[in-house]
Amino acid sequence: MSGVDGAPRGGEVIIEARRIGKDYGNVTALADVSTTVRAGEVTCVLGDNGAGKSTFIKVLSGVHRHDHGELVVDGEPVVFDGPRAALERGIATVHQDLAMVPLMPIWRNFFLGSELTRGRGPLRRLDVARMRAITRAELLRMGIDLRDVDQPVGTLSGGERQSVAIARAVHFGARVLILDEPTAALGVKQAGVVLRYIVGARERGLGVVFITHNPHHAHPVGDRFLLLNRGRSLGDFARGEVDRAELVHLMSGGAELDELAHELDRDRS
Amino acid sequence: MGTSTGAAEPLPGARRPTVPRASLRVRLLRRPEVGALAAAVAVFVFFSLVTDTFLTPQGVATWLESAALFGIMAVAVSMLMIGGEFDLSTGVMVGSTGLLTGVLATHAGVNVWVAVVVSLVAALAVGLVNGLLVVRTGLPSFIVTLGTFFVLQGLNLALTKAVTGQVAVQGMTGAAGFWDARWLFGSSMRLGPATFQVSILWWALFTAACTWVLLRTRAGNWIFAAGGEARSARHSGVPVLRTKVGLFALTAFAGWLVGMLSLFRTTTVQASTGVGVEFVYIICAVVGGCLLTGGFGSAIGGALGALIYGMTYQGIVFAGWDNNWLKAFLGVMLLAAVAVNTSVRRRAHTAGAARTARTSPHVAAAGGSPGGAALDPEGEVRR
């Protein structure tokens, strides 16, 4: 958390979205959305339910193709033909289900589907010592000290589980992490845990795309704030261009919330 | 442990010789088979005290043989259960493979070795059909294999009657190659005053091989993942469907092996062999600590479940009791096992969770983490 407010702390631009749009048939799900993701920065994508957050990250993560605008990765325009293509460019998505098996030990989950082995032929076997060591080391780098990497993932708190998923994505070569509502299902304290890991990832030089509907979660960690409402951009602000009160105001539809507050006040009296 | 190949790993701590482990107690409690081990010891001690024969060398050889034939299947059924599926055609498969081998050898004049291989291929084919039906249709394996069970049961009786005119295959000893094959599947060895059947060796080898696969290979990881949370496994790149089909083939293979072991031991096979035994295998697996819902269990647990079954089965005979008590005992064991498994698992989990909560903030605050963990994982975030 070393960045001075307002000063960009990030490195080079990894992803640049230029006036991205996406239609589902006649329905415009997303229009004219622009933002940038830099190495060592957190780009927050804020919006209420149905604002177009998930459509936007599906474009970034290669699940959907955009219909308008340009997606520029490392300076060259790209059209991803699947999540694997995005992954190959180092863009990894941590979904809400985290792709974890609760009854399995942490280290087995960490390497699930990409297990390290040694020996060959019928003697090809898991390199347990190395996987356990790497799991522990990667979790430490995330600032999480679990001591016992054999405990089942199901015994971890929601925040810790998120951090294992993040550490796993980082270990397998992610330069940009897309975190889909990582704090949505968590209590205040657990959300705090996850925010710390987001900061940890940022300080290791990763670009983070943090999707949330909670401006109180976004403001402390964000370097850039993209606000979406009904598929359109309400603005793409750098840190310092907007304060928390403004974020809350814009997020909640500003005027609409004023109206609501007014109405509720009137009902009470 | 000391032969790590991680020399090129740039991570701090990757080459540290040891990663801390939980205490022995927690690790032991986390093992799925711990309850079955305790129960096996109790049954062993009980019959050793109650009967004179149980602890004699020949007594041991007898209950080990009983346990072996159930144990091979129980281990395979455990693997399948960990992978999240059931197989009800396991018992009848023992009969089918024995009958097929017997009929080919005695009525078609085929060399016994060829008959053995043909029945293996047939068994694997049934296993593949089971597996493919389950993963393709998405139907519960309980229903699919119930169908296979009835089909095989019907075929066993109808075909055996049609070909031999009887409900059993006999006269194996005269078939070409019988005595060679018997060496592999039906021989015995004398150890001191007792005669041990070769099936015990097969059981030990099969259990060891399955344990190796389960705990030390990628396929083992995939089995746990496929049974534990198939969707997450698929998202992580695990070939879930292939893993499950492979498991059905494995149980079919085990059915074939047990079919051969009984055929060459007794030189005869009844058309009704194995009917009703499929539930014993499932009980052995559950008693051994496998979760009915998948994703948790062990091969050794299944073997221990079968050992309990074998000891009780013969123990009751040695004691001269009515062997109908066995079924009642099995039922009680099953219920007890489910209760014990649930509580043991819960205790292992909470023990682990409590440890984490207690230790990690302390360690982080003390700066004792080499990864530069300055962040307190439990703390509040800056506002």
XYZ file of C-alpha atoms in Angstrom:
652
model
C 0.000 0.000 0.000
C 2.839 2.301 -0.828
C 1.308 4.321 -3.630
C 0.712 7.985 -3.061
C -2.827 8.964 -3.881
C -3.117 10.266 -7.412
C 0.316 9.196 -8.585
C 0.222 6.239 -10.970
C 2.201 3.427 -9.444
C 1.754 0.989 -12.288
C 4.102 -0.245 -14.958
C 3.385 -0.827 -18.621
C -0.111 -1.145 -20.006
C -1.075 -4.796 -20.458
C -4.686 -4.553 -21.550
C -6.369 -1.627 -23.158
C -10.078 -1.767 -23.872
C -11.080 0.798 -26.503
C -14.787 1.483 -26.792
C -15.670 -2.191 -26.392
C -19.225 -3.208 -27.243
C -21.095 -6.494 -27.147
C -24.543 -7.355 -28.492
C -26.628 -10.423 -27.777
C -28.885 -10.476 -30.806
C -30.752 -7.176 -30.697
C -29.880 -6.514 -27.086
C -26.907 -4.297 -26.436
C -25.208 -5.723 -23.371
C -22.211 -3.432 -23.486
C -21.416 -0.253 -25.398
C -18.481 2.137 -25.535
C -16.569 0.810 -22.572
C -12.917 1.811 -22.274
C -10.315 1.268 -19.599
C -6.734 0.175 -19.077
C -5.068 -2.505 -16.995
C -1.447 -1.854 -16.068
C 1.077 -4.111 -14.442
C 1.110 -3.368 -10.720
C -2.275 -1.692 -10.724
C -5.773 -2.657 -9.669
C -8.509 -1.774 -12.114
C -11.870 -1.955 -10.388
C -14.955 -2.684 -12.438
C -17.919 -1.391 -10.474
C -21.574 -1.737 -11.164
C -24.859 -2.972 -9.843
C -26.350 -6.306 -10.873
C -26.993 -6.280 -14.612
C -24.673 -3.355 -15.218
C -22.597 -5.329 -17.704
C -19.730 -6.310 -15.395
C -19.854 -9.971 -16.266
C -20.213 -9.303 -19.988
C -17.154 -7.090 -19.808
C -15.005 -9.659 -18.016
C -16.206 -12.378 -20.345
C -14.762 -10.320 -23.196
C -11.486 -9.809 -21.310
C -11.191 -13.459 -20.368
C -11.966 -14.755 -23.848
C -15.349 -16.317 -23.113
C -17.150 -13.899 -25.465
C -15.896 -11.957 -28.459
C -16.534 -8.248 -28.530
C -18.589 -6.907 -31.441
C -17.376 -3.324 -31.387
C -14.239 -1.501 -30.420
C -10.753 -2.876 -29.878
C -9.159 -5.069 -27.262
C -5.430 -4.351 -27.198
C -3.095 -6.688 -25.321
C 0.609 -5.780 -25.101
C 0.095 -3.180 -27.792
C -1.550 -5.393 -30.377
C -5.278 -5.745 -31.078
C -6.572 -9.222 -30.298
C -9.751 -11.246 -30.635
C -9.701 -14.204 -28.242
C -11.327 -17.364 -29.533
C -11.652 -18.901 -26.077
C -10.530 -18.683 -22.461
C -7.427 -20.691 -23.314
C -6.290 -18.016 -25.747
C -6.597 -15.403 -22.999
C -4.746 -17.672 -20.612
C -1.893 -18.007 -23.086
C -1.500 -14.222 -22.998
C -1.290 -14.459 -19.208
C -4.847 -13.353 -18.487
C -6.313 -15.664 -15.837
C -9.785 -15.524 -14.360
C -10.655 -16.627 -10.836
C -14.334 -17.481 -10.948
C -16.644 -17.434 -7.979
C -16.689 -21.234 -7.663
C -12.842 -21.094 -7.507
C -12.492 -24.514 -9.193
C -11.586 -26.204 -5.919
C -12.427 -29.560 -4.388
C -13.213 -28.995 -0.672
C -12.251 -32.460 0.592
C -8.829 -32.465 -1.037
C -5.663 -31.119 0.598
C -4.551 -27.620 -0.302
C -1.495 -28.752 -2.254
C -3.509 -31.239 -4.297
C -5.988 -28.510 -5.170
C -3.179 -26.113 -6.011
C -1.805 -28.437 -8.677
C -5.080 -30.071 -9.710
C -4.981 -30.799 -13.436
C -1.343 -29.655 -13.685
C 0.309 -32.065 -11.278
C 4.093 -32.253 -11.160
C 5.527 -35.707 -11.630
C 8.869 -37.419 -11.704
C 10.060 -40.713 -13.080
C 8.719 -42.190 -16.286
C 6.577 -45.045 -17.537
C 4.840 -46.986 -14.783
C 7.062 -45.302 -12.219
C 5.815 -41.856 -13.146
C 4.566 -40.489 -9.874
C 3.534 -37.288 -8.186
C 6.384 -35.154 -6.953
C 4.708 -34.645 -3.616
C 7.601 -32.984 -1.800
C 8.052 -30.397 -4.527
C 4.344 -29.655 -4.871
C 3.956 -29.193 -1.140
C 6.992 -26.920 -1.000
C 5.852 -24.795 -3.940
C 2.317 -24.522 -2.594
C 3.618 -23.314 0.737
C 6.077 -20.893 -0.840
C 3.478 -19.416 -3.197
C 1.005 -18.960 -0.363
C 3.675 -17.251 1.708
C 4.333 -14.881 -1.167
C 0.649 -14.034 -1.053
C 1.132 -13.315 2.619
C -0.761 -16.320 3.835
C 0.911 -18.692 6.249
C -1.166 -21.832 6.528
C 1.629 -24.006 7.934
C -0.270 -27.184 7.079
C -0.734 -27.560 3.325
C -2.279 -31.010 3.875
C -5.449 -29.680 5.400
C -8.523 -29.964 3.204
C -9.460 -26.800 1.345
C -12.923 -27.113 2.870
C -11.493 -26.184 6.273
C -10.251 -22.821 5.011
C -12.250 -19.650 5.381
C -13.768 -18.096 2.280
C -11.034 -15.474 2.135
C -8.234 -17.989 2.472
C -9.778 -20.121 -0.245
C -9.826 -17.096 -2.558
C -6.188 -16.498 -1.797
C -5.275 -20.079 -2.689
C -7.097 -19.659 -6.005
C -5.271 -16.391 -6.651
C -1.888 -17.847 -5.700
C -2.556 -20.752 -8.031
C -3.374 -18.483 -10.965
C -0.222 -16.454 -10.306
C 1.947 -19.537 -10.074
C 0.697 -20.823 -13.411
C 1.810 -17.714 -15.207
C -0.894 -15.081 -14.841
C 0.163 -11.479 -15.507
C -3.372 -10.206 -15.267
C -5.806 -11.584 -12.700
C -9.496 -11.169 -13.265
C -11.278 -11.630 -9.957
C -14.993 -12.136 -10.361
C -16.735 -10.714 -7.286
C -14.215 -12.234 -4.860
C -15.705 -10.398 -1.881
C -19.387 -10.813 -2.719
C -20.163 -13.789 -0.492
C -17.891 -12.774 2.379
C -18.330 -11.014 5.694
C -16.509 -7.779 6.493
C -13.488 -9.452 8.018
C -13.085 -12.088 5.303
C -13.503 -9.430 2.616
C -10.636 -7.600 4.304
C -8.497 -10.718 3.967
C -9.175 -10.891 0.238
C -8.455 -7.179 -0.247
C -5.066 -7.720 1.334
C -4.310 -10.462 -1.161
C -5.357 -8.190 -4.000
C -2.881 -5.623 -2.734
C -0.298 -8.387 -2.398
C -0.797 -9.415 -6.029
C -0.555 -5.794 -7.161
C 2.683 -5.276 -5.277
C 4.135 -8.286 -7.021
C 3.602 -6.463 -10.285
C 0.421 -8.118 -11.482
C -2.373 -6.329 -13.198
C -5.591 -6.990 -11.311
C -9.113 -6.577 -12.618
C -11.330 -6.505 -9.550
C -15.023 -6.891 -10.204
C -17.293 -5.785 -7.393
C -20.511 -3.986 -6.643
C -19.160 -2.585 -3.414
C -17.392 0.807 -3.696
C -16.153 0.429 -0.117
C -14.168 -2.594 -1.209
C -12.974 -1.017 -4.444
C -11.852 2.349 -3.141
C -9.070 1.280 -0.752
C -7.312 -0.938 -3.289
C -8.145 0.525 -6.707
C -5.875 2.544 -8.986
C -8.469 2.904 -11.686
C -12.225 2.727 -11.475
C -14.484 1.764 -14.344
C -18.112 2.345 -13.512
C -20.776 0.561 -15.457
C -24.496 1.075 -15.521
C -26.896 -0.709 -17.849
C -24.102 -1.727 -20.193
C -22.649 1.746 -20.501
C -19.645 3.379 -18.957
C -20.353 6.061 -16.360
C -16.683 6.920 -16.421
C -13.178 5.532 -16.198
C -11.314 7.354 -13.456
C -7.761 7.219 -12.226
C -7.196 7.157 -8.491
C -7.382 10.731 -7.224
C -9.859 11.814 -9.846
C -12.657 10.469 -7.728
C -13.191 9.990 -3.997
C -15.155 7.363 -2.176
C -18.253 9.443 -1.668
C -18.387 10.159 -5.381
C -17.878 6.489 -6.180
C -20.740 5.493 -3.932
C -22.883 8.182 -5.439
C -22.120 7.236 -9.059
C -22.324 3.540 -8.360
C -25.732 3.541 -6.876
C -27.123 5.516 -9.730
C -26.559 8.799 -7.887
C -29.768 10.636 -8.454
C -31.785 7.461 -8.090
C -30.458 6.884 -4.595
C -31.126 10.500 -3.611
C -34.653 9.983 -4.774
C -34.942 6.745 -2.797
C -33.507 8.272 0.353
C -35.946 11.124 0.037
C -38.833 8.728 -0.390
C -37.847 6.575 2.578
C -37.437 9.660 4.743
C -40.889 10.800 3.819
C -42.353 7.360 4.646
C -40.863 7.476 8.098
C -42.314 10.803 9.055
C 11.800 -37.758 0.352
C 15.310 -36.422 -0.143
C 15.345 -36.780 -3.934
C 13.488 -33.612 -4.809
C 14.146 -32.465 -8.345
C 13.169 -28.899 -7.623
C 16.726 -27.583 -7.876
C 15.892 -25.038 -10.564
C 12.955 -23.646 -8.618
C 13.455 -19.936 -8.013
C 10.889 -19.772 -5.239
C 12.084 -18.971 -1.763
C 11.539 -21.976 0.386
C 11.056 -24.376 -2.483
C 14.286 -26.114 -1.646
C 13.721 -26.120 2.049
C 13.981 -29.726 3.100
C 10.727 -29.853 5.021
C 7.357 -28.249 4.819
C 5.716 -28.281 8.229
C 3.156 -30.988 8.765
C 0.261 -31.224 11.127
C 0.710 -33.212 14.311
C 0.629 -36.981 14.039
C -2.743 -37.064 15.787
C -4.399 -34.736 13.292
C -2.805 -36.529 10.340
C -3.961 -39.876 11.676
C -7.492 -38.645 12.286
C -7.584 -37.329 8.734
C -6.936 -40.786 7.300
C -10.206 -42.304 6.048
C -9.359 -45.810 7.251
C -8.578 -44.989 10.879
C -12.011 -46.140 12.108
C -11.813 -49.386 10.159
C -8.356 -50.072 11.563
C -9.645 -49.711 15.114
C -12.639 -51.947 14.332
C -10.402 -54.571 12.685
C -8.194 -54.712 15.763
C -11.261 -55.070 17.977
C -12.711 -57.917 15.884
C -9.318 -59.617 15.798
C -8.877 -59.440 19.551
C -12.473 -60.538 20.148
C -12.317 -63.738 18.099
C -8.791 -64.495 19.298
C -10.146 -64.594 22.831
C -13.494 -66.253 22.102
C -12.299 -69.101 19.862
C -9.319 -71.451 19.969
C -8.865 -71.790 16.202
C -8.852 -68.136 15.201
C -5.262 -67.388 16.116
C -3.756 -70.683 14.923
C -1.743 -70.470 11.663
C -4.386 -72.409 9.759
C -7.107 -70.244 11.275
C -5.330 -67.113 10.081
C -4.884 -68.613 6.614
C -8.605 -69.375 6.489
C -9.915 -65.940 7.375
C -7.306 -64.259 5.224
C -8.547 -66.251 2.232
C -12.136 -65.239 2.950
C -11.067 -61.628 3.234
C -8.946 -61.772 0.085
C -11.754 -62.559 -2.359
C -13.956 -59.835 -0.890
C -11.008 -57.527 -0.447
C -10.014 -57.331 -4.105
C -13.526 -56.252 -5.052
C -13.907 -53.975 -2.029
C -10.735 -52.107 -2.991
C -11.973 -51.599 -6.560
C -15.417 -50.550 -5.335
C -13.730 -48.095 -2.947
C -11.831 -46.521 -5.824
C -15.056 -46.182 -7.782
C -16.875 -44.749 -4.769
C -14.117 -42.174 -4.231
C -14.631 -41.281 -7.890
C -18.274 -40.600 -7.067
C -19.924 -43.645 -8.650
C -21.510 -46.977 -7.750
C -21.378 -50.367 -9.381
C -24.017 -52.983 -8.587
C -22.847 -55.367 -11.298
C -19.644 -56.216 -9.439
C -20.859 -59.380 -7.727
C -22.493 -60.921 -10.725
C -19.430 -60.047 -12.810
C -17.466 -62.556 -10.727
C -19.917 -65.221 -11.857
C -19.996 -64.074 -15.491
C -16.237 -64.172 -15.990
C -15.927 -67.536 -14.240
C -18.776 -69.009 -16.295
C -17.462 -67.646 -19.568
C -13.995 -69.030 -18.933
C -15.423 -72.356 -17.801
C -17.833 -72.747 -20.714
C -15.171 -71.856 -23.280
C -12.688 -74.273 -21.761
C -15.022 -77.215 -21.179
C -17.570 -76.933 -23.997
C -15.785 -75.062 -26.787
C -12.476 -76.851 -26.373
C -10.584 -73.572 -26.110
C -7.259 -73.526 -24.283
C -7.757 -72.272 -20.733
C -5.359 -69.358 -21.206
C -7.306 -68.158 -24.240
C -10.557 -68.513 -22.287
C -9.053 -66.479 -19.437
C -8.044 -63.670 -21.802
C -11.401 -63.709 -23.613
C -13.254 -63.330 -20.320
C -10.963 -60.459 -19.354
C -11.784 -58.670 -22.611
C -15.492 -59.324 -22.046
C -15.289 -57.976 -18.499
C -13.514 -54.816 -19.616
C -16.128 -54.358 -22.337
C -18.919 -54.528 -19.766
C -17.003 -52.057 -17.583
C -16.631 -49.664 -20.511
C -20.326 -49.954 -21.343
C -21.208 -49.217 -17.716
C -18.881 -46.226 -17.674
C -19.877 -44.806 -21.029
C -23.582 -45.187 -20.249
C -23.120 -43.324 -16.984
C -21.063 -40.426 -18.340
C -22.947 -40.113 -21.641
C -26.485 -40.238 -20.269
C -25.774 -38.528 -16.977
C -28.011 -41.108 -15.294
C -27.093 -42.188 -11.765
C -24.665 -45.111 -11.880
C -26.902 -46.853 -9.356
C -29.602 -47.249 -12.020
C -27.299 -47.980 -14.952
C -25.397 -50.719 -13.145
C -28.614 -52.113 -11.672
C -29.579 -52.693 -15.296
C -26.234 -54.322 -16.080
C -26.610 -56.431 -12.948
C -29.925 -57.874 -14.113
C -28.755 -58.379 -17.676
C -25.675 -60.301 -16.529
C -27.629 -62.277 -13.942
C -30.094 -63.358 -16.629
C -27.384 -64.178 -19.150
C -25.412 -66.164 -16.603
C -28.336 -68.489 -15.921
C -29.855 -68.646 -19.403
C -26.631 -69.156 -21.326
C -25.169 -71.609 -18.848
C -28.353 -73.700 -19.017
C -28.502 -73.474 -22.806
C -24.890 -74.543 -23.299
C -24.304 -77.046 -20.515
C -27.825 -78.170 -19.682
C -26.994 -77.516 -16.030
C -26.738 -74.467 -13.749
C -23.030 -74.944 -13.138
C -19.829 -75.479 -15.089
C -17.822 -78.531 -14.146
C -14.957 -80.596 -15.507
C -12.448 -77.760 -15.639
C -9.590 -80.011 -14.548
C -9.617 -81.838 -17.886
C -9.310 -78.686 -20.018
C -6.069 -77.892 -21.841
C -3.816 -75.569 -19.885
C -5.829 -75.803 -16.651
C -2.949 -76.748 -14.382
C -0.735 -73.938 -15.679
C -3.421 -71.374 -15.079
C -4.155 -72.903 -11.723
C -0.613 -72.107 -10.662
C -1.351 -68.430 -11.226
C -4.876 -68.258 -9.777
C -5.507 -71.288 -7.604
C -2.253 -72.449 -6.052
C -1.313 -72.376 -2.408
C 1.858 -72.369 -0.410
C 2.794 -73.981 2.841
C 4.178 -71.710 5.503
C 4.949 -73.816 8.524
C 1.843 -75.700 9.597
C -0.584 -73.621 7.504
C -1.545 -73.468 3.829
C -2.031 -70.007 2.393
C -3.946 -69.436 -0.845
C -2.401 -67.384 -3.630
C -5.486 -65.150 -3.608
C -4.121 -63.510 -0.444
C -1.055 -62.439 -2.424
C -3.248 -61.085 -5.233
C -5.249 -59.134 -2.695
C -2.120 -57.601 -1.173
C -0.698 -56.710 -4.592
C -3.971 -55.228 -5.828
C -4.414 -53.141 -2.671
C -0.840 -51.886 -2.892
C -1.214 -51.007 -6.583
C -4.493 -49.159 -6.012
C -3.056 -47.256 -3.059
C -0.114 -46.224 -5.187
C -2.394 -45.027 -7.981
C -4.681 -43.192 -5.597
C -2.052 -41.345 -3.576
C 0.954 -41.061 -5.848
C -0.244 -40.610 -9.426
C -2.080 -37.942 -11.388
C -4.905 -40.403 -12.016
C -5.365 -40.696 -8.252
C -5.643 -36.936 -7.899
C -8.235 -36.935 -10.663
C -10.253 -39.704 -8.986
C -10.545 -37.677 -5.768
C -11.391 -34.537 -7.719
C -13.932 -36.214 -9.997
C -15.766 -37.633 -6.998
C -15.354 -34.609 -4.763
C -16.462 -31.794 -7.047
C -16.743 -32.803 -10.687
C -17.421 -29.281 -11.968
C -14.405 -27.741 -10.283
C -12.296 -30.644 -11.470
C -13.369 -30.028 -15.053
C -12.585 -26.318 -14.713
C -9.097 -27.252 -13.549
C -8.539 -29.366 -16.648
C -9.166 -32.791 -15.124
C -10.509 -35.342 -17.655
C -13.443 -36.251 -15.409
C -15.326 -38.472 -17.853
C -12.248 -40.458 -18.835
C -11.392 -40.948 -15.166
C -14.841 -42.308 -14.376
C -14.930 -44.679 -17.351
C -11.507 -45.939 -16.278
C -12.842 -46.649 -12.792
C -15.716 -48.728 -14.155
C -13.174 -50.690 -16.185
C -11.149 -51.181 -12.993
C -14.083 -52.673 -11.066
C -14.811 -54.949 -14.042
C -11.160 -56.008 -14.007
C -11.375 -56.781 -10.301
C -14.548 -58.811 -10.952
C -12.641 -60.815 -13.548
C -9.709 -61.377 -11.181
C -11.969 -62.631 -8.394
C -13.845 -64.753 -10.955
C -10.589 -66.420 -11.976
C -9.406 -66.872 -8.389
C -12.616 -68.645 -7.367
C -12.868 -70.700 -10.561
C -9.345 -72.093 -10.295
C -9.580 -72.630 -6.559
C -12.823 -74.630 -6.674
C -12.663 -75.845 -10.329
C -16.388 -75.217 -10.618
C -18.681 -72.235 -10.823
C -22.412 -71.887 -10.208
C -24.571 -69.797 -12.538
C -25.882 -67.858 -9.556
C -22.395 -66.934 -8.272
C -21.995 -63.442 -6.912
C -25.652 -62.425 -6.791
C -26.256 -60.388 -3.652
C -22.579 -59.988 -2.871
C -22.320 -56.543 -4.507
C -23.738 -54.996 -1.334
C -21.070 -56.659 0.785
C -18.424 -54.898 -1.318
C -20.157 -51.577 -0.851
C -20.440 -52.194 2.898
C -16.707 -53.043 3.053
C -15.883 -49.798 1.241
C -18.065 -47.705 3.556
C -16.776 -49.465 6.666
C -13.313 -48.698 5.280
C -14.080 -44.985 5.402
C -15.287 -44.162 1.885
C -17.914 -41.454 1.676
C -21.046 -42.514 -0.197
C -21.056 -39.090 -1.817
C -17.559 -39.533 -3.246
C -14.285 -37.655 -3.010
C -13.082 -39.238 0.217
C -11.785 -42.671 1.149
C -8.888 -45.022 0.575
C -8.026 -48.343 -1.005
C -6.537 -49.629 2.236
C -9.824 -48.778 3.930
C -11.709 -51.047 1.544
C -9.185 -53.789 2.224
C -9.641 -53.337 5.978
C -13.403 -53.463 5.560
C -13.022 -56.794 3.789
C -10.626 -57.992 6.484
C -13.267 -57.261 9.127
C -15.782 -59.159 7.019
C -13.461 -62.141 6.527
C -12.503 -62.322 10.186
C -16.116 -62.147 11.315
C -17.298 -64.647 8.712
C -14.766 -67.278 9.773
C -14.759 -66.230 13.411
C -18.463 -67.055 13.655
C -17.771 -70.451 12.063
C -14.895 -71.132 14.477
C -17.082 -70.159 17.405
C -19.757 -72.569 16.203
C -22.472 -69.921 16.104
C -25.303 -69.670 13.624
C -23.766 -67.800 10.682
C -26.907 -65.774 10.153
C -25.429 -63.548 12.825
C -23.003 -62.356 10.168
C -25.632 -60.355 8.296
C -26.859 -58.699 11.469
C -23.296 -57.889 12.414
C -22.629 -56.418 8.962
C -25.635 -54.157 9.253
C -24.512 -52.888 12.640
C -20.959 -52.341 11.321
C -22.294 -50.345 8.400
C -24.329 -48.039 10.605
C -21.483 -47.655 13.086
C -19.046 -46.941 10.284
C -21.189 -44.196 8.816
C -21.509 -42.597 12.240
C -17.785 -42.907 12.994
C -16.740 -41.675 9.549
C -18.895 -38.615 9.876
C -17.609 -37.675 13.296
C -13.964 -38.485 12.550
C -14.093 -36.395 9.425
C -15.695 -33.502 11.219
C -13.097 -33.659 13.976
C -10.219 -33.756 11.496
C -11.632 -30.748 9.719
C -12.282 -28.646 12.746
C -8.903 -29.585 14.226
C -7.245 -28.311 11.072
C -9.324 -25.155 10.923
C -8.762 -24.329 14.582
C -5.020 -24.670 14.132
C -4.977 -22.260 11.240
C -6.983 -19.656 13.047
C -4.756 -19.898 16.073
C -1.344 -19.973 14.479
C -1.252 -17.929 11.313
C -1.917 -14.404 12.606
C 0.645 -15.000 15.310
C 3.295 -16.169 12.858
C 2.620 -13.331 10.449
C 2.777 -10.754 13.221
C 6.051 -12.172 14.474
C 7.554 -11.721 11.025
C 8.503 -15.369 11.018
C 7.504 -15.980 7.430
C 10.341 -16.010 4.897
C 8.028 -14.923 2.083
C 7.953 -11.411 3.471
C 4.449 -11.817 4.792
C 3.970 -8.463 6.378
C 0.226 -8.718 6.008
C -1.862 -10.098 8.779
C -4.318 -12.427 7.076
C -6.926 -11.944 9.758
C -6.565 -8.210 10.181
C -8.635 -5.304 9.044
C -7.970 -3.594 5.782
C -6.953 0.038 5.604
C -9.930 2.295 5.344
